[in-house]
mmCIF file of C-alpha atoms and ligand atoms in Angstrom:
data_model
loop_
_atom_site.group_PDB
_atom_site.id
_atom_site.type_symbol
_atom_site.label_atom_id
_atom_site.label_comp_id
_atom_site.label_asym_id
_atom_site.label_seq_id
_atom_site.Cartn_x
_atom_site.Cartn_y
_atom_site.Cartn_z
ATOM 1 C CA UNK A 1 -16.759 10.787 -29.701
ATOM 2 C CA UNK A 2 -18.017 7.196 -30.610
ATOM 3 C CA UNK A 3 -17.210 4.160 -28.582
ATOM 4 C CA UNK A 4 -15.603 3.189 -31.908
ATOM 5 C CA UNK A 5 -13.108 6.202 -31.899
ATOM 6 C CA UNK A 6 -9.302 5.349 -31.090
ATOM 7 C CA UNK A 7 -8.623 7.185 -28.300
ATOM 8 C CA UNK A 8 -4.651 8.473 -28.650
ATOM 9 C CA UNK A 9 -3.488 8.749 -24.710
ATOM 10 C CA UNK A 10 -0.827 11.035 -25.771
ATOM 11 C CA UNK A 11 -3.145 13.062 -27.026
ATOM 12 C CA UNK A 12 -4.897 13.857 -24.103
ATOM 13 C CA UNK A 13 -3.661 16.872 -21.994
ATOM 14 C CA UNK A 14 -3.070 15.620 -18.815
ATOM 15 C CA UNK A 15 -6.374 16.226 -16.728
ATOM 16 C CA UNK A 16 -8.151 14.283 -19.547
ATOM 17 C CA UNK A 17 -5.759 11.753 -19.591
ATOM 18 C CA UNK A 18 -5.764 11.347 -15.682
ATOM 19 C CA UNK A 19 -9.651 10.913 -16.333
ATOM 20 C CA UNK A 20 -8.630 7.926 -18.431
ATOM 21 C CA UNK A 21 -6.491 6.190 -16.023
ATOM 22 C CA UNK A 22 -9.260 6.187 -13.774
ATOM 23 C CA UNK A 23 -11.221 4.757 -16.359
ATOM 24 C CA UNK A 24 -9.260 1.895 -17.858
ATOM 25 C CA UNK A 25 -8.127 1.208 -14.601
ATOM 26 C CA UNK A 26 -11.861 0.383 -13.426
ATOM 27 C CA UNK A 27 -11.971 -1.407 -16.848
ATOM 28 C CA UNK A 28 -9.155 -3.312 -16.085
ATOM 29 C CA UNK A 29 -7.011 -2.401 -19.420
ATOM 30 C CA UNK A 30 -3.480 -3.513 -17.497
ATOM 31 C CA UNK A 31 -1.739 -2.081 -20.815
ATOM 32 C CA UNK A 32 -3.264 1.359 -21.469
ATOM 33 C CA UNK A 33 -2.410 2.085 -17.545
ATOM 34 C CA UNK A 34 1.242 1.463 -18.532
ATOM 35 C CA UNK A 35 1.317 3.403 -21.523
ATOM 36 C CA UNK A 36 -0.448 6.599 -19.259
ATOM 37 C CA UNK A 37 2.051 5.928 -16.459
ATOM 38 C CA UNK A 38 4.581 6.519 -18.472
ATOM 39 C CA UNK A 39 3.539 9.731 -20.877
ATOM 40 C CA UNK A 40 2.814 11.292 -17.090
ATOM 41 C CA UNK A 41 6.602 10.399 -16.589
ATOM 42 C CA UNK A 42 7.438 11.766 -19.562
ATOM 43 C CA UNK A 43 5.786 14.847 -18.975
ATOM 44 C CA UNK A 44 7.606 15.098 -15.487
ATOM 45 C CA UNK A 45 4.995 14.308 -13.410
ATOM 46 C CA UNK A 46 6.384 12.718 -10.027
ATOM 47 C CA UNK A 47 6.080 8.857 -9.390
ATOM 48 C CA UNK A 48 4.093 9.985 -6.246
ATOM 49 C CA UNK A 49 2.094 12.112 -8.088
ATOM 50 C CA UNK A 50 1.130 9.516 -10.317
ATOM 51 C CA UNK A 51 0.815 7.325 -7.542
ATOM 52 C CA UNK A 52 -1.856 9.221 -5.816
ATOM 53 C CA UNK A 53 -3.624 11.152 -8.732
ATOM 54 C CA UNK A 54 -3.995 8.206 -10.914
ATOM 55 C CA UNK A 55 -3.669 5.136 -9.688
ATOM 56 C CA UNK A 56 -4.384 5.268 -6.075
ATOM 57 C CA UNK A 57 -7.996 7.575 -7.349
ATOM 58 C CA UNK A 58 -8.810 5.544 -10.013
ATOM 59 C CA UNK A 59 -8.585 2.234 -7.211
ATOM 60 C CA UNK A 60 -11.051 4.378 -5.064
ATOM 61 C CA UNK A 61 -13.590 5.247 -7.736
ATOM 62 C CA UNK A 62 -13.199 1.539 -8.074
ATOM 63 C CA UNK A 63 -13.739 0.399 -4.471
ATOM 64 C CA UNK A 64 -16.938 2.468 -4.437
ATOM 65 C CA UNK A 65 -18.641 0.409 -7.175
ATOM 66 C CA UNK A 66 -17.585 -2.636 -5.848
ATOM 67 C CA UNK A 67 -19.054 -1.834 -2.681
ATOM 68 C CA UNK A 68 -22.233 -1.281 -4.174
ATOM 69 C CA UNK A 69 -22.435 -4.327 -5.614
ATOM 70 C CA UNK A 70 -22.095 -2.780 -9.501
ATOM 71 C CA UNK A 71 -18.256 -4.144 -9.988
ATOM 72 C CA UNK A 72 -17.448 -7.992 -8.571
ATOM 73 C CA UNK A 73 -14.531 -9.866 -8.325
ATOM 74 C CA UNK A 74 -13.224 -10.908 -11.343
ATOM 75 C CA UNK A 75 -13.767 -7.121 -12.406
ATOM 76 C CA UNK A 76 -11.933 -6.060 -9.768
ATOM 77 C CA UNK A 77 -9.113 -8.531 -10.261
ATOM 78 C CA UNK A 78 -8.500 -7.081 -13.632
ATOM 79 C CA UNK A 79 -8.290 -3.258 -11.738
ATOM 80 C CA UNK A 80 -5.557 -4.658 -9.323
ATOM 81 C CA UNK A 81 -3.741 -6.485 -11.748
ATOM 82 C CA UNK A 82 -3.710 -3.028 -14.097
ATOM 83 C CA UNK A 83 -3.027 -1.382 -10.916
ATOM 84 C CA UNK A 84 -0.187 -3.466 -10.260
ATOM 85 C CA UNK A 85 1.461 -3.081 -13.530
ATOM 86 C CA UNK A 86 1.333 1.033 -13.277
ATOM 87 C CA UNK A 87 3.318 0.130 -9.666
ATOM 88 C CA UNK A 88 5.778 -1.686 -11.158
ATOM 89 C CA UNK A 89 7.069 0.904 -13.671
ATOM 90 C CA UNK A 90 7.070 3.064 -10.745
ATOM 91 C CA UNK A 91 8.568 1.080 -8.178
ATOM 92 C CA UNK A 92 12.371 1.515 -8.998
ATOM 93 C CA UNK A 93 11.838 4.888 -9.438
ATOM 94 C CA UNK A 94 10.582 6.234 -6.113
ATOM 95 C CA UNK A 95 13.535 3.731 -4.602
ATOM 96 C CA UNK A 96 15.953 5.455 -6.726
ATOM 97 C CA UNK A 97 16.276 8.630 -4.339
ATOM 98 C CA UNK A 98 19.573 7.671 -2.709
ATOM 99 C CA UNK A 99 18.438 8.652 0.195
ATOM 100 C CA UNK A 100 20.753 7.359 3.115
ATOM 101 C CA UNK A 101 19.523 4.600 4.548
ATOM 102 C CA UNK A 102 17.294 5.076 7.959
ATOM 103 C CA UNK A 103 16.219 1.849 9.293
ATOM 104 C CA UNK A 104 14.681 -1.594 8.453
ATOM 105 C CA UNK A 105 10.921 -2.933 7.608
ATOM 106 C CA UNK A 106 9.341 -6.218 7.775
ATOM 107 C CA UNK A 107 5.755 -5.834 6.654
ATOM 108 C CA UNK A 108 2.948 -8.047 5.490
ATOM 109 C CA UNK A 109 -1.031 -8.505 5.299
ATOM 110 C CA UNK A 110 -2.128 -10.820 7.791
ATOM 111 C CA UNK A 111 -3.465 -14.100 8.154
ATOM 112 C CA UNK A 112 -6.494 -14.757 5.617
ATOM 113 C CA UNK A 113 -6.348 -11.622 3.917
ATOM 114 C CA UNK A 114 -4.860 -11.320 0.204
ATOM 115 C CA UNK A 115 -5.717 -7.420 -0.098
ATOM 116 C CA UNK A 116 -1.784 -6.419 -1.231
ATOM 117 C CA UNK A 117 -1.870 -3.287 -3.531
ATOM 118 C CA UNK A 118 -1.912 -0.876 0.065
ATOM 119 C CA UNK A 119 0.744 -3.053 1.570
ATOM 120 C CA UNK A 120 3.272 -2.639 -1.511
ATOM 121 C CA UNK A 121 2.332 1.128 -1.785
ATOM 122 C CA UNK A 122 3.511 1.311 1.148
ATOM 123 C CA UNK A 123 6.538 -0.749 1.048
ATOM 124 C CA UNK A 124 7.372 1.271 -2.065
ATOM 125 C CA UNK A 125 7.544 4.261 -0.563
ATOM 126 C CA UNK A 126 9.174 3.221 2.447
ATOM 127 C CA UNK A 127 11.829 2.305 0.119
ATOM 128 C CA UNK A 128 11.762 5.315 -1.725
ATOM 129 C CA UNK A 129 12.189 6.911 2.073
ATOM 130 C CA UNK A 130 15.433 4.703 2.315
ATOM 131 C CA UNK A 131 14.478 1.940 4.406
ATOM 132 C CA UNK A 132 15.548 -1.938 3.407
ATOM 133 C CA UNK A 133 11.974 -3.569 3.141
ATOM 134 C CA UNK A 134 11.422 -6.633 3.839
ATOM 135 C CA UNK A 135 7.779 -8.064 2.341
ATOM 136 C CA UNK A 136 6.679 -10.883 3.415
ATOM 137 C CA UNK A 137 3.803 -11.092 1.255
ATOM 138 C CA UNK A 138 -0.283 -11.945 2.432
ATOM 139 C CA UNK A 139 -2.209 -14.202 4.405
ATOM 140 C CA UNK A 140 1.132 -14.167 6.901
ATOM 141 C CA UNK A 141 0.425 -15.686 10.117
ATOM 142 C CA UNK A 142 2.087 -15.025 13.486
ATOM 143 C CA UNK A 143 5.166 -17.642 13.197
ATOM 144 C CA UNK A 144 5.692 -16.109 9.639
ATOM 145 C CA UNK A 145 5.718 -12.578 11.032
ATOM 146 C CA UNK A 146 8.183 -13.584 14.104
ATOM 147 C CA UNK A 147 10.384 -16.328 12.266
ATOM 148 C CA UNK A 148 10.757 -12.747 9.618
ATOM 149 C CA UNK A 149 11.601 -10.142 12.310
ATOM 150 C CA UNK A 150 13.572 -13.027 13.891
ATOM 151 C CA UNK A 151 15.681 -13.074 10.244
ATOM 152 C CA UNK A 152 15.935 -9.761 9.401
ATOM 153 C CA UNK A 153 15.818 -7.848 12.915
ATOM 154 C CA UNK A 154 13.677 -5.086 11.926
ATOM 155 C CA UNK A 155 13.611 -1.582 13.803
ATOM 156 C CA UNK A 156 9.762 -1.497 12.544
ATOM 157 C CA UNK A 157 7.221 -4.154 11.816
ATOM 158 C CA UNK A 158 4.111 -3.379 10.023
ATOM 159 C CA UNK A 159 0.594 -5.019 9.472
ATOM 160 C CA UNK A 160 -1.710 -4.598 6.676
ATOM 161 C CA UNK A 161 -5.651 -5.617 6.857
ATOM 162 C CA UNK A 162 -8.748 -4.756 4.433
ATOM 163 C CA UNK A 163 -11.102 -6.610 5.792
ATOM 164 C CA UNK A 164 -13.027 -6.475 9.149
ATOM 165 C CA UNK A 165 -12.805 -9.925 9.761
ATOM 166 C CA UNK A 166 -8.820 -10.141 9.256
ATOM 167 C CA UNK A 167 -8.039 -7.086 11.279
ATOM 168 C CA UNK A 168 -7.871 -8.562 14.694
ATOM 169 C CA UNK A 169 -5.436 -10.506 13.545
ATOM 170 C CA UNK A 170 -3.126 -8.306 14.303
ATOM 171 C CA UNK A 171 -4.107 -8.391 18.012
ATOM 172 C CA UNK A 172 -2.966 -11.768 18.116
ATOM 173 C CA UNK A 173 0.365 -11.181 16.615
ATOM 174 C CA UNK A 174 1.132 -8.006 19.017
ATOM 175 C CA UNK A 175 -0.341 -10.463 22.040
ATOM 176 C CA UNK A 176 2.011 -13.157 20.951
ATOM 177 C CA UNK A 177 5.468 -10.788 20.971
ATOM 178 C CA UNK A 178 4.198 -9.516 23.976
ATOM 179 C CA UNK A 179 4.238 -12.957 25.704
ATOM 180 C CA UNK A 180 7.615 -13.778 24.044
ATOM 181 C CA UNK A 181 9.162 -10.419 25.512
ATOM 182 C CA UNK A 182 9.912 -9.380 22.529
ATOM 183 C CA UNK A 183 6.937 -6.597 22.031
ATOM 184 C CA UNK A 184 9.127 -3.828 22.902
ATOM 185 C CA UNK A 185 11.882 -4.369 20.669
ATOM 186 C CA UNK A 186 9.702 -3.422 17.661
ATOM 187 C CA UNK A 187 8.036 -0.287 16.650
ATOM 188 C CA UNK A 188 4.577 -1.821 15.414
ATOM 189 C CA UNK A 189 2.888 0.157 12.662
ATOM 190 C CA UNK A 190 -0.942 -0.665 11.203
ATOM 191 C CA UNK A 191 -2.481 0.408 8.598
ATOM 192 C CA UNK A 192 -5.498 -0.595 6.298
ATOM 193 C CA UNK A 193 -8.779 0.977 5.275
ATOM 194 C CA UNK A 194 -11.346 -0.578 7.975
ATOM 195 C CA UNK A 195 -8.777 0.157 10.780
ATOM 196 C CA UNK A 196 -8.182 4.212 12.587
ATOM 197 C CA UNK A 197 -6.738 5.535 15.252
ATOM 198 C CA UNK A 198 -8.286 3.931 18.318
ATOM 199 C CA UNK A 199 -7.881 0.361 16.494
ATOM 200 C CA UNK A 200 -4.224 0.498 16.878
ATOM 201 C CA UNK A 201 -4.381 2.217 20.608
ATOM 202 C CA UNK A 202 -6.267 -0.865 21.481
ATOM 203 C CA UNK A 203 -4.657 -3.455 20.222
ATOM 204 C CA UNK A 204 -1.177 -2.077 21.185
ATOM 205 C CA UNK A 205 0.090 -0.915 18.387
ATOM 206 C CA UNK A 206 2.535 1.868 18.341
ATOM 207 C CA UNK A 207 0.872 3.772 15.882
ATOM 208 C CA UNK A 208 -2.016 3.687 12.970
ATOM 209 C CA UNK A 209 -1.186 4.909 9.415
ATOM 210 C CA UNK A 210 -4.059 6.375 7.299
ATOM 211 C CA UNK A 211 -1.740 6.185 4.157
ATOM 212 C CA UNK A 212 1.698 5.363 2.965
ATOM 213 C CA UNK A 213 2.861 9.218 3.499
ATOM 214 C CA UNK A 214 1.757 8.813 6.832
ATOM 215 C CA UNK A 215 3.410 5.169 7.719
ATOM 216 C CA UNK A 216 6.532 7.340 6.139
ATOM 217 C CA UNK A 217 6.277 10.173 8.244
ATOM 218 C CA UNK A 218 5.265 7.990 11.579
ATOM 219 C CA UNK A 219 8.234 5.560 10.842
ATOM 220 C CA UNK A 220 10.505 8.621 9.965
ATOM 221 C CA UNK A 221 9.298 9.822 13.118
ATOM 222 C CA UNK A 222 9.849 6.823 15.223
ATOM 223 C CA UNK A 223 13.878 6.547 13.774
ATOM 224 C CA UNK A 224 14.564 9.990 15.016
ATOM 225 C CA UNK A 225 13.636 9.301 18.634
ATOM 226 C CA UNK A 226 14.987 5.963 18.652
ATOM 227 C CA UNK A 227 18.540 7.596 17.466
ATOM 228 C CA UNK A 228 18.186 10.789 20.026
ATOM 229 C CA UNK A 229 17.386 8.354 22.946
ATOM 230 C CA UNK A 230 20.566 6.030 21.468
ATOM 231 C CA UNK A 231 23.079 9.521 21.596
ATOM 232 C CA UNK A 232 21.096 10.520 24.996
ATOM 233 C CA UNK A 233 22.066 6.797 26.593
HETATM 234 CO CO1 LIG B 301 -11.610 -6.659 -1.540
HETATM 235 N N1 LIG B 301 -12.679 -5.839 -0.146
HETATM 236 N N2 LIG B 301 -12.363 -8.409 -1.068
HETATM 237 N N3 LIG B 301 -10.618 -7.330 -3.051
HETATM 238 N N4 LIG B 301 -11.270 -4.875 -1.966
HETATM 239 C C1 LIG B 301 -12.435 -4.430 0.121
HETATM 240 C C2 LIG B 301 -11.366 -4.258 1.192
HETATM 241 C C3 LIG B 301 -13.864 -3.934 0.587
HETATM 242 C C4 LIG B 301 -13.835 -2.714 1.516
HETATM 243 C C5 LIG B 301 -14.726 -3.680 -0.671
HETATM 244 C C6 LIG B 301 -16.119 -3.215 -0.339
HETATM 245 O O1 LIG B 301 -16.980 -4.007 -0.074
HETATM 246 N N5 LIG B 301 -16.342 -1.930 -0.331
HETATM 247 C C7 LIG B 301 -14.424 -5.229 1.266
HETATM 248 C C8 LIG B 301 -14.161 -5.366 2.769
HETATM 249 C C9 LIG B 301 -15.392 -5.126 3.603
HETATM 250 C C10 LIG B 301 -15.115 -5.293 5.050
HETATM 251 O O2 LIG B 301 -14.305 -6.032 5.501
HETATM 252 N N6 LIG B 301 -15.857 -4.558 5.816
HETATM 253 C C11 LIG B 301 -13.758 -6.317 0.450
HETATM 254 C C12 LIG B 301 -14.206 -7.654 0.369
HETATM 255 C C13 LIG B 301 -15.533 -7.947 1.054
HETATM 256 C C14 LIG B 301 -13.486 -8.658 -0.315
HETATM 257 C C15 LIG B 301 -13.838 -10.151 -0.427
HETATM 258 C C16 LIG B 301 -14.377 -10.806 0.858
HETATM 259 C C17 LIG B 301 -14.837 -10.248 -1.606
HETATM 260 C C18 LIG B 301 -15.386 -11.639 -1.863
HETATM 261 O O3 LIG B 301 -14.663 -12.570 -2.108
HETATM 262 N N7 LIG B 301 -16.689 -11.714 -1.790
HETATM 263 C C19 LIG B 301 -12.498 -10.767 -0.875
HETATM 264 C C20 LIG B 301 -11.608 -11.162 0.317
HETATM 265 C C21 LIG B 301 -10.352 -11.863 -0.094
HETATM 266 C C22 LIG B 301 -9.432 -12.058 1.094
HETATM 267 O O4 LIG B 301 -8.609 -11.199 1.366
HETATM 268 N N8 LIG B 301 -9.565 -13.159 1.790
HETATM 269 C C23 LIG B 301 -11.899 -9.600 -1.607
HETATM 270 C C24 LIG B 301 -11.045 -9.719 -2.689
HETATM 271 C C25 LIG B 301 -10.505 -8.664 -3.395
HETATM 272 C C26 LIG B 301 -9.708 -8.816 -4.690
HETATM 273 C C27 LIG B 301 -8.832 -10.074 -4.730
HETATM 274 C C28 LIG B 301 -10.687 -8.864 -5.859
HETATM 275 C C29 LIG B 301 -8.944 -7.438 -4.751
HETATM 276 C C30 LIG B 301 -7.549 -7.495 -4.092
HETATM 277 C C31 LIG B 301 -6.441 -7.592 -5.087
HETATM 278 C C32 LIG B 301 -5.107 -7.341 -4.431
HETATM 279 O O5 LIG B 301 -4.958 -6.652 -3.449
HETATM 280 N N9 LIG B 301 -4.114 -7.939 -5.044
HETATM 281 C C33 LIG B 301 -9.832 -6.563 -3.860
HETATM 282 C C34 LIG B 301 -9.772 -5.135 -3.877
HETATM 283 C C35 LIG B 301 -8.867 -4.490 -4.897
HETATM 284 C C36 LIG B 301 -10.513 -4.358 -2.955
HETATM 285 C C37 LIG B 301 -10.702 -2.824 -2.930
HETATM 286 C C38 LIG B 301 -11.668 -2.482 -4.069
HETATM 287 C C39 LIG B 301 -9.473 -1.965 -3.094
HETATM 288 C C40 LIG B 301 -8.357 -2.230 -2.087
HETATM 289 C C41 LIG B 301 -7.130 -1.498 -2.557
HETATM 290 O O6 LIG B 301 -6.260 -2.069 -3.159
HETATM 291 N N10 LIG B 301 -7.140 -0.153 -2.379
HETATM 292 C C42 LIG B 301 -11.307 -2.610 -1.475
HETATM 293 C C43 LIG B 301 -12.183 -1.385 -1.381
HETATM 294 C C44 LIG B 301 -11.635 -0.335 -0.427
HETATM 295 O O7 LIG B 301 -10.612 -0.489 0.216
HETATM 296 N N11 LIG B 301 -12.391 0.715 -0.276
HETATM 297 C C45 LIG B 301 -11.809 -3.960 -1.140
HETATM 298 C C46 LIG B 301 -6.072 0.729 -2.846
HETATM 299 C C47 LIG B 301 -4.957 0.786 -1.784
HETATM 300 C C48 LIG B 301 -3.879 1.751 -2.258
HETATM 301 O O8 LIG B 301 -5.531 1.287 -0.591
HETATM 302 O O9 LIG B 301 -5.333 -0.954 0.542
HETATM 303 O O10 LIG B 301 -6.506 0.986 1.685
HETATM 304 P P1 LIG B 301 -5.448 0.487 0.799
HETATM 305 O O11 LIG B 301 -4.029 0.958 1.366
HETATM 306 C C49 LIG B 301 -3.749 2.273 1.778
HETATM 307 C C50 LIG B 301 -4.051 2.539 3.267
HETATM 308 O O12 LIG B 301 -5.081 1.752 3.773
HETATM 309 C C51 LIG B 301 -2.728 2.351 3.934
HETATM 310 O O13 LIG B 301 -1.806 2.828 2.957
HETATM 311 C C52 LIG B 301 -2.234 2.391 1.661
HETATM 312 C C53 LIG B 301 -1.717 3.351 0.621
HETATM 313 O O14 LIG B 301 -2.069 4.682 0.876
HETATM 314 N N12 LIG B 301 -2.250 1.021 4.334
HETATM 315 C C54 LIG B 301 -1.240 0.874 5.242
HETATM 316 C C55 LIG B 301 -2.620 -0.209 3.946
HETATM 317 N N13 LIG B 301 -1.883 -1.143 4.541
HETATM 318 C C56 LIG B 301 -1.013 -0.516 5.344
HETATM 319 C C57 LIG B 301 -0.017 -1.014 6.187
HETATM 320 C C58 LIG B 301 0.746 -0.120 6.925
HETATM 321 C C59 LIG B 301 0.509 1.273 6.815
HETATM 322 C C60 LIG B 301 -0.484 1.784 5.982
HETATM 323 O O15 LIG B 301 1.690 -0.644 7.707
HETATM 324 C C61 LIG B 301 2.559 0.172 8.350
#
């Protein structure tokens, strides 16, 4: 096929058509990414599915190149911002699950860090889990974080970081609610790529979340003891 051919996304079966999510999403082409998202839907693919399989694959293929110094900024600006826009459609979906409700979120990226697509997939899903998030957005230093757990009393509070330099960050937020007294009233949950297991052991957090399923699962996890130690007391 010529670069001049039309290509017709409905068309496409949908491993091709997968293919070329991944590549209009590293080209940036916000609309085409809608239109896919939503022949997948049609076709009665999932919301997580697409999630994962699309969007979430095409932003890795993307994050390679950028590491290697072949995409830059402003390229990548244009994937998030196509990103985004396939998250949107899906958003009220995966909240749409009715399931009952099992607890409450605050969660933000920390101080001088503007990374958000991770964050919101996982505040998306959280939601779709049934908990009431609360986002507090990026670059959210420690009196935003306590002045919003302060507000909305949160059973879980959870940190997002990208970059090496931003992740300790969340260090000083954990240190700070553990000088207040209030560390313990919080189940802390971090996630990010540069952070992993032993990254949250050491800076006291209660647990580390590779992915959104995980942070899910762990906060899930977390509800059920809290409850059995509530009808044990
Ligand atoms: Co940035 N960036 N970036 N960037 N960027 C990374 C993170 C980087 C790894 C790219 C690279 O070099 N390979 C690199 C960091 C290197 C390092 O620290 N060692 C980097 C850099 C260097 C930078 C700048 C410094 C570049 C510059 O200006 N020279 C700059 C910093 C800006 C700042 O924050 N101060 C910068 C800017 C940007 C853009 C603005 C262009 C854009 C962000 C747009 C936006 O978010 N609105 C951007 C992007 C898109 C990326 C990459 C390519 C993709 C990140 C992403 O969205 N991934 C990224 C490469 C990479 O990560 N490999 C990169 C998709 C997302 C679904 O995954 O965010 O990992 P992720 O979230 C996952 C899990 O980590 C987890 O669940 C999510 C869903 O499964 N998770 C949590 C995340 N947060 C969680 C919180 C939880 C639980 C789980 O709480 C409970």
């Amino acid at each position: 096929m010529s670069d001049d051919d039309e290509i017709i996304l409905s068309e496409l079966d949908d491993d091709e058509l997968v293919q070329q999510m991944h590549d209009d999403l590293y080209d940036g082409l916000k609309e085409e990414i809608e239109e896919a998202v939503n022949i997948l839907l049609e076709r009665g693919w999932t919301p997580y599915n697409i999630l994962t399989k699309a969007l979430v694959e095409g932003m890795r293929i993307v994050g390679i190149d950028f590491r290697d110094g072949i995409l830059f900024v402003p390229e990548v600006l244009l994937a998030a911002n196509a990103m985004k826009a396939g998250m949107a459609i899906l958003r009220p979906l995966l909240a749409e699950t009715g399931a009952p409700k099992l607890g409450t979120m605050v969660i933000g990226t920390v101080k001088g860090d503007i990374h958000d697509i991770g964050k919101n997939l996982v505040s998306m899903m959280m939601e779709g889990a049934g908990f009431d998030v609360h986002d507090i957005g990026i670059n959210t230093d420690v009196d935003e974080y306590l002045a919003a757990i302060e507000e909305h009393k949160p059973d879980i509070l959870g940190m997002s970081a990208l970059l090496t330099t931003t992740m300790p960050y969340m260090k000083v937020v954990i240190d700070t609610m553990q000088a207040k007294g209030i560390r313990d009233d919080y189940v802390i949950l971090v996630g990010g790529a540069p952070l992993n297991e032993e990254f949250g052991k050491a800076i006291g957090a209660d647990a580390y979340c590779r992915d959104a399923a995980v942070a899910v699962e762990t906060a899930k996890d977390f509800m059920s003891r809290k409850h059995n130690q509530m009808a044990a007391g």
